[in-house]
mmCIF file of C-alpha atoms in Angstrom:
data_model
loop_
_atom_site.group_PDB
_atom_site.id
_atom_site.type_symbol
_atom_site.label_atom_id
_atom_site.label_comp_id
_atom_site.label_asym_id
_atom_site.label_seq_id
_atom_site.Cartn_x
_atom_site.Cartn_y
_atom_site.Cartn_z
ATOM 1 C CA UNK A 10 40.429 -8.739 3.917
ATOM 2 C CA UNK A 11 42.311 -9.506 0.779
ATOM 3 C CA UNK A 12 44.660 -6.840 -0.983
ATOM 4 C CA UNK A 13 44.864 -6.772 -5.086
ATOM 5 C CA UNK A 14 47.955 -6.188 -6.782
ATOM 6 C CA UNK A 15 47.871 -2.073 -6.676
ATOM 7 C CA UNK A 16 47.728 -2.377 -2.768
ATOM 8 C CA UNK A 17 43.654 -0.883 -2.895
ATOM 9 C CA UNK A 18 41.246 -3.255 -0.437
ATOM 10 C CA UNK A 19 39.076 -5.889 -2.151
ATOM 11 C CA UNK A 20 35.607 -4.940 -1.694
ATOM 12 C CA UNK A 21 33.679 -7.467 0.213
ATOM 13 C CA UNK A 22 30.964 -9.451 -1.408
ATOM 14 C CA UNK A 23 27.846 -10.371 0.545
ATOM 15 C CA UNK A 24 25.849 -13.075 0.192
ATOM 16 C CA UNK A 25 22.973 -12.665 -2.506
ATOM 17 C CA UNK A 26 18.972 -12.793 -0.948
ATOM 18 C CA UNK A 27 17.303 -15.991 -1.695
ATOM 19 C CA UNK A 28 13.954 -14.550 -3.568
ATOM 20 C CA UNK A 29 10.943 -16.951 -4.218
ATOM 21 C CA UNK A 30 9.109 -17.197 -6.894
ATOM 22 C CA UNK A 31 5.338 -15.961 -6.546
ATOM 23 C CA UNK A 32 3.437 -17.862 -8.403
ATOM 24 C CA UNK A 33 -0.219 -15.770 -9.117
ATOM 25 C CA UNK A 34 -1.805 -18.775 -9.915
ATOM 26 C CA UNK A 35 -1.605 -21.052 -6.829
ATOM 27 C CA UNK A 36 -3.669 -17.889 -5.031
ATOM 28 C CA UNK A 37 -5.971 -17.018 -7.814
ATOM 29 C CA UNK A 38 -7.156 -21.151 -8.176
ATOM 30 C CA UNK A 39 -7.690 -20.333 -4.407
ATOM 31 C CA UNK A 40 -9.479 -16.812 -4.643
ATOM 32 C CA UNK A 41 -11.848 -18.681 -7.278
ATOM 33 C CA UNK A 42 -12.562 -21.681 -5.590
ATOM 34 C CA UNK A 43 -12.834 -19.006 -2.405
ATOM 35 C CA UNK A 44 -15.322 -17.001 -4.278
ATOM 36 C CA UNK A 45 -17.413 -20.635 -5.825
ATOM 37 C CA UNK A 46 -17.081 -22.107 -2.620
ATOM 38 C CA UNK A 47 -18.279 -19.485 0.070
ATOM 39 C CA UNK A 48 -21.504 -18.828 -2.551
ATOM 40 C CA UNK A 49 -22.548 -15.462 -1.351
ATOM 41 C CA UNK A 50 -25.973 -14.003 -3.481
ATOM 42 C CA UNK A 51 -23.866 -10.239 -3.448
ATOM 43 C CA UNK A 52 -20.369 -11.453 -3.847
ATOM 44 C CA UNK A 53 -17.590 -12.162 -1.753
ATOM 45 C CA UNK A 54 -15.868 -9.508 0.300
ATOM 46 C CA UNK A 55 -12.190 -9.212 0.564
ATOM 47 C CA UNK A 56 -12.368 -9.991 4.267
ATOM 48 C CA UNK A 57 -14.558 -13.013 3.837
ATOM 49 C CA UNK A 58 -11.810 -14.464 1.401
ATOM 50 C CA UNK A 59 -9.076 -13.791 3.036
ATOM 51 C CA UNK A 60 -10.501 -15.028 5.802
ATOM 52 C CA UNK A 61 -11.233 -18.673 3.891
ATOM 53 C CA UNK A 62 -7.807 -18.437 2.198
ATOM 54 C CA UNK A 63 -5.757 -18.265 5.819
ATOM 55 C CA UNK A 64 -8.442 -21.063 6.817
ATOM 56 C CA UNK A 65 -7.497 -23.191 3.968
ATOM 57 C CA UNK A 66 -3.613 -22.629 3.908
ATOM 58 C CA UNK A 67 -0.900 -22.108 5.856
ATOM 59 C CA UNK A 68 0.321 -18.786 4.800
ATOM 60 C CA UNK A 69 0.663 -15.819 7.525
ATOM 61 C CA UNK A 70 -2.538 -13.741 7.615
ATOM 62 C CA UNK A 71 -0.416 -10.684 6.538
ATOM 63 C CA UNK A 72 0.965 -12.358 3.678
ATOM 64 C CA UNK A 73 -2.630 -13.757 2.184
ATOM 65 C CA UNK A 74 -3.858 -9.956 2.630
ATOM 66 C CA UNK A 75 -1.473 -8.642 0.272
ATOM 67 C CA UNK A 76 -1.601 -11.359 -2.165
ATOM 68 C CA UNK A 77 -5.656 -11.659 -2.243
ATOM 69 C CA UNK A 78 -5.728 -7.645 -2.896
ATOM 70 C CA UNK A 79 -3.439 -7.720 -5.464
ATOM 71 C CA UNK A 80 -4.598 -10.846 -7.486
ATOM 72 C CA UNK A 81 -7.965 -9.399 -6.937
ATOM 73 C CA UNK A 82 -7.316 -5.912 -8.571
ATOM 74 C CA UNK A 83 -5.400 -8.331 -11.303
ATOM 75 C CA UNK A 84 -8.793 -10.640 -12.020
ATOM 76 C CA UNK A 85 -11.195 -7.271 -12.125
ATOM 77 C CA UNK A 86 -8.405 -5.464 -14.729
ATOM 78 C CA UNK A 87 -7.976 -8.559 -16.396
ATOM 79 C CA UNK A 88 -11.846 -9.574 -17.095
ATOM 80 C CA UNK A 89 -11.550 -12.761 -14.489
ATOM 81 C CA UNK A 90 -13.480 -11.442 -11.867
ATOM 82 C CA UNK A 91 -16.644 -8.784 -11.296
ATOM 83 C CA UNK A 92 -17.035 -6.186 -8.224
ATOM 84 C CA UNK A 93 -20.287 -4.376 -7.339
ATOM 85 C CA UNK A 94 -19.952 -2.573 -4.393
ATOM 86 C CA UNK A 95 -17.058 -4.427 -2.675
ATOM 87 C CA UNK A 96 -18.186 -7.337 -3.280
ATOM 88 C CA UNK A 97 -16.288 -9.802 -6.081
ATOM 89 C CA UNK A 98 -17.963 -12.266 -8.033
ATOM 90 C CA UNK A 99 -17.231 -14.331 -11.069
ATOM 91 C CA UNK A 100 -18.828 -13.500 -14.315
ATOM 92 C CA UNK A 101 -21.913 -16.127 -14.949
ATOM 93 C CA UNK A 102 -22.170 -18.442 -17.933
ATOM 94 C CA UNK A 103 -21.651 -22.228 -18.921
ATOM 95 C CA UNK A 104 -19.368 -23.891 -15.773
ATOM 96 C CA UNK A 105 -16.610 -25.504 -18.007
ATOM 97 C CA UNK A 106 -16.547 -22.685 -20.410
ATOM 98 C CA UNK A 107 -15.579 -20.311 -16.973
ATOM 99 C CA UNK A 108 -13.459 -22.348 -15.734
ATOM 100 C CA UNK A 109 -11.028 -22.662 -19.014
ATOM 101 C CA UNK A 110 -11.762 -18.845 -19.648
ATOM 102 C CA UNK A 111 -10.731 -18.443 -16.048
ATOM 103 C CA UNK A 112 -7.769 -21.039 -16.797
ATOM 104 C CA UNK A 113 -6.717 -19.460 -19.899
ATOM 105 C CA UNK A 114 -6.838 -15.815 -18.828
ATOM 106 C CA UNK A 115 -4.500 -16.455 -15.715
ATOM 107 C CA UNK A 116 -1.909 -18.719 -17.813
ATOM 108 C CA UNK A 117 -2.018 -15.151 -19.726
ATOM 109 C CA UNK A 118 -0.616 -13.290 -16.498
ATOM 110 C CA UNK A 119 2.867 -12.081 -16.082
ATOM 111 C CA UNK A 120 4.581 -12.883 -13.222
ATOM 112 C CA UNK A 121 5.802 -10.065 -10.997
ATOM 113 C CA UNK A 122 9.059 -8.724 -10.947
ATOM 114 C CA UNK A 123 11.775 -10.349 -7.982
ATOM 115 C CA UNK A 124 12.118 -7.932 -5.474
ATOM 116 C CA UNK A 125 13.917 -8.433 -2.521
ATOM 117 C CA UNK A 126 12.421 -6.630 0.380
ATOM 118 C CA UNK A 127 14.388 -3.464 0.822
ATOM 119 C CA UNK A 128 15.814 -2.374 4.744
ATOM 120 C CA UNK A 129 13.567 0.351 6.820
ATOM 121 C CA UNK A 130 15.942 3.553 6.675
ATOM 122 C CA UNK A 131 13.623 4.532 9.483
ATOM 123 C CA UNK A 132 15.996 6.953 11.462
ATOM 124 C CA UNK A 133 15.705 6.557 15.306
ATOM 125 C CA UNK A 134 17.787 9.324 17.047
ATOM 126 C CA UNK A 135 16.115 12.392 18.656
ATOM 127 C CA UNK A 136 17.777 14.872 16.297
ATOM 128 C CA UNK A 137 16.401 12.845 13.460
ATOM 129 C CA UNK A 138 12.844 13.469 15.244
ATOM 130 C CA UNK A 139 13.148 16.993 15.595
ATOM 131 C CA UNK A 140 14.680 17.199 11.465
ATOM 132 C CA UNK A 141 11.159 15.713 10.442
ATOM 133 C CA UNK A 142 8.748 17.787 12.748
ATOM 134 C CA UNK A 143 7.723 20.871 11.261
ATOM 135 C CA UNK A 144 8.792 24.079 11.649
ATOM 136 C CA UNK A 145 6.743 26.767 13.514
ATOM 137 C CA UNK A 146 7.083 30.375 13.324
ATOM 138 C CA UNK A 147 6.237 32.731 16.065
ATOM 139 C CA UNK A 148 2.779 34.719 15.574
ATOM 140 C CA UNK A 149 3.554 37.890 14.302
ATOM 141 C CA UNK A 150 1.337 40.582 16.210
ATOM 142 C CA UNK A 151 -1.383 42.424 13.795
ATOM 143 C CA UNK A 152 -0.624 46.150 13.223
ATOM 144 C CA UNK A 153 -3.625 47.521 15.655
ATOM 145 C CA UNK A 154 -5.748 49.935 12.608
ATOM 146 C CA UNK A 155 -8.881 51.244 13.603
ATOM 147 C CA UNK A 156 -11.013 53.409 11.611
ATOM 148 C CA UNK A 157 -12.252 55.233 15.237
ATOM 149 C CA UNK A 158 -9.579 58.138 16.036
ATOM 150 C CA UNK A 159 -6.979 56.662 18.402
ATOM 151 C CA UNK A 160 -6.807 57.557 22.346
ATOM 152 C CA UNK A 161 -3.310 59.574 21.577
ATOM 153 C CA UNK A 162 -5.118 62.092 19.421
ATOM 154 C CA UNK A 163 -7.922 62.395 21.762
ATOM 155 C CA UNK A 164 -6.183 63.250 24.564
ATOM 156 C CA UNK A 165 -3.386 65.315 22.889
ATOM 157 C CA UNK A 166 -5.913 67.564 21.828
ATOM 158 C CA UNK A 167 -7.952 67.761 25.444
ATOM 159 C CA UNK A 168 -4.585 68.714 26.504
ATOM 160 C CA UNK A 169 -5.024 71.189 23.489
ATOM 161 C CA UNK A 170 -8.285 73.323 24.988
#
């Protein structure tokens, strides 16, 4: 390490985390053409487009899970898409006119924020483990109350006659 003038250590600098870009529209164009393509009479289910989108490209599963449920709450908050009973479909109407509605809306979106996936600050030790289970207290014992007279009496005053 380096010193600075006053003698105090330099502080180190690390190395900045590449972030991509996410672009929302790459995945919606393929959540529509998902949706057009697999031509359910209910809708598409999550699961079914997933499944098409990991089919079609070669993102990780876990990835297009995230992505697909996001984009999807997106097109249903933005007016895009329709859901009845888990099922997403797209609105119906003139085919051109969708598809630059469709178009249109999605050149609206923002992107999301870059966020760098943060570190698990999972702790692993077995004093950690026994910080997070809960506590138990003993069972305190019920005062004994009965409304019959108790044996002490009774036989206190046998002893009595």
């Amino acid at each position: 390490m380096t010193r600075n003038v006053r003698g105090k250590k330099a502080a180190k600098r690390l190395p900045r985390r590449i972030v991509r870009k996410f672009w929302p529209t790459k995945i919606a164009a393929l959540i529509i053409s998902a949706i057009q393509d697999l031509r359910e009479t209910k809708g598409s289910t999550p699961s079914k487009i997933i499944g098409y989108i990991s089919y079609a490209s070669d993102m990780a599963d876990g990835k297009v899970k995230r992505q697909v449920k996001s984009v999807l709450k997106r097109g249903l908050k933005y007016g895009i898409l329709r859901r009845r009973g888990g099922h997403y479909y797209l609105p119906t109407g003139d085919e051109l006119d969708r598809a630059n509605r469709v178009a249109l809306r999605f050149a609206k979106l923002p992107l999301p924020r870059k966020v760098a996936p943060m570190a698990s600050h999972r702790r692993t030790s077995k004093s950690a483990a026994r910080e997070r289970r809960t506590k138990r207290l003993a069972p305190s014992r019920p005062v004994l109350i009965s409304p019959a007279v108790s044996s002490t009496n009774t036989i206190s005053n046998v002893d009595d006659q």
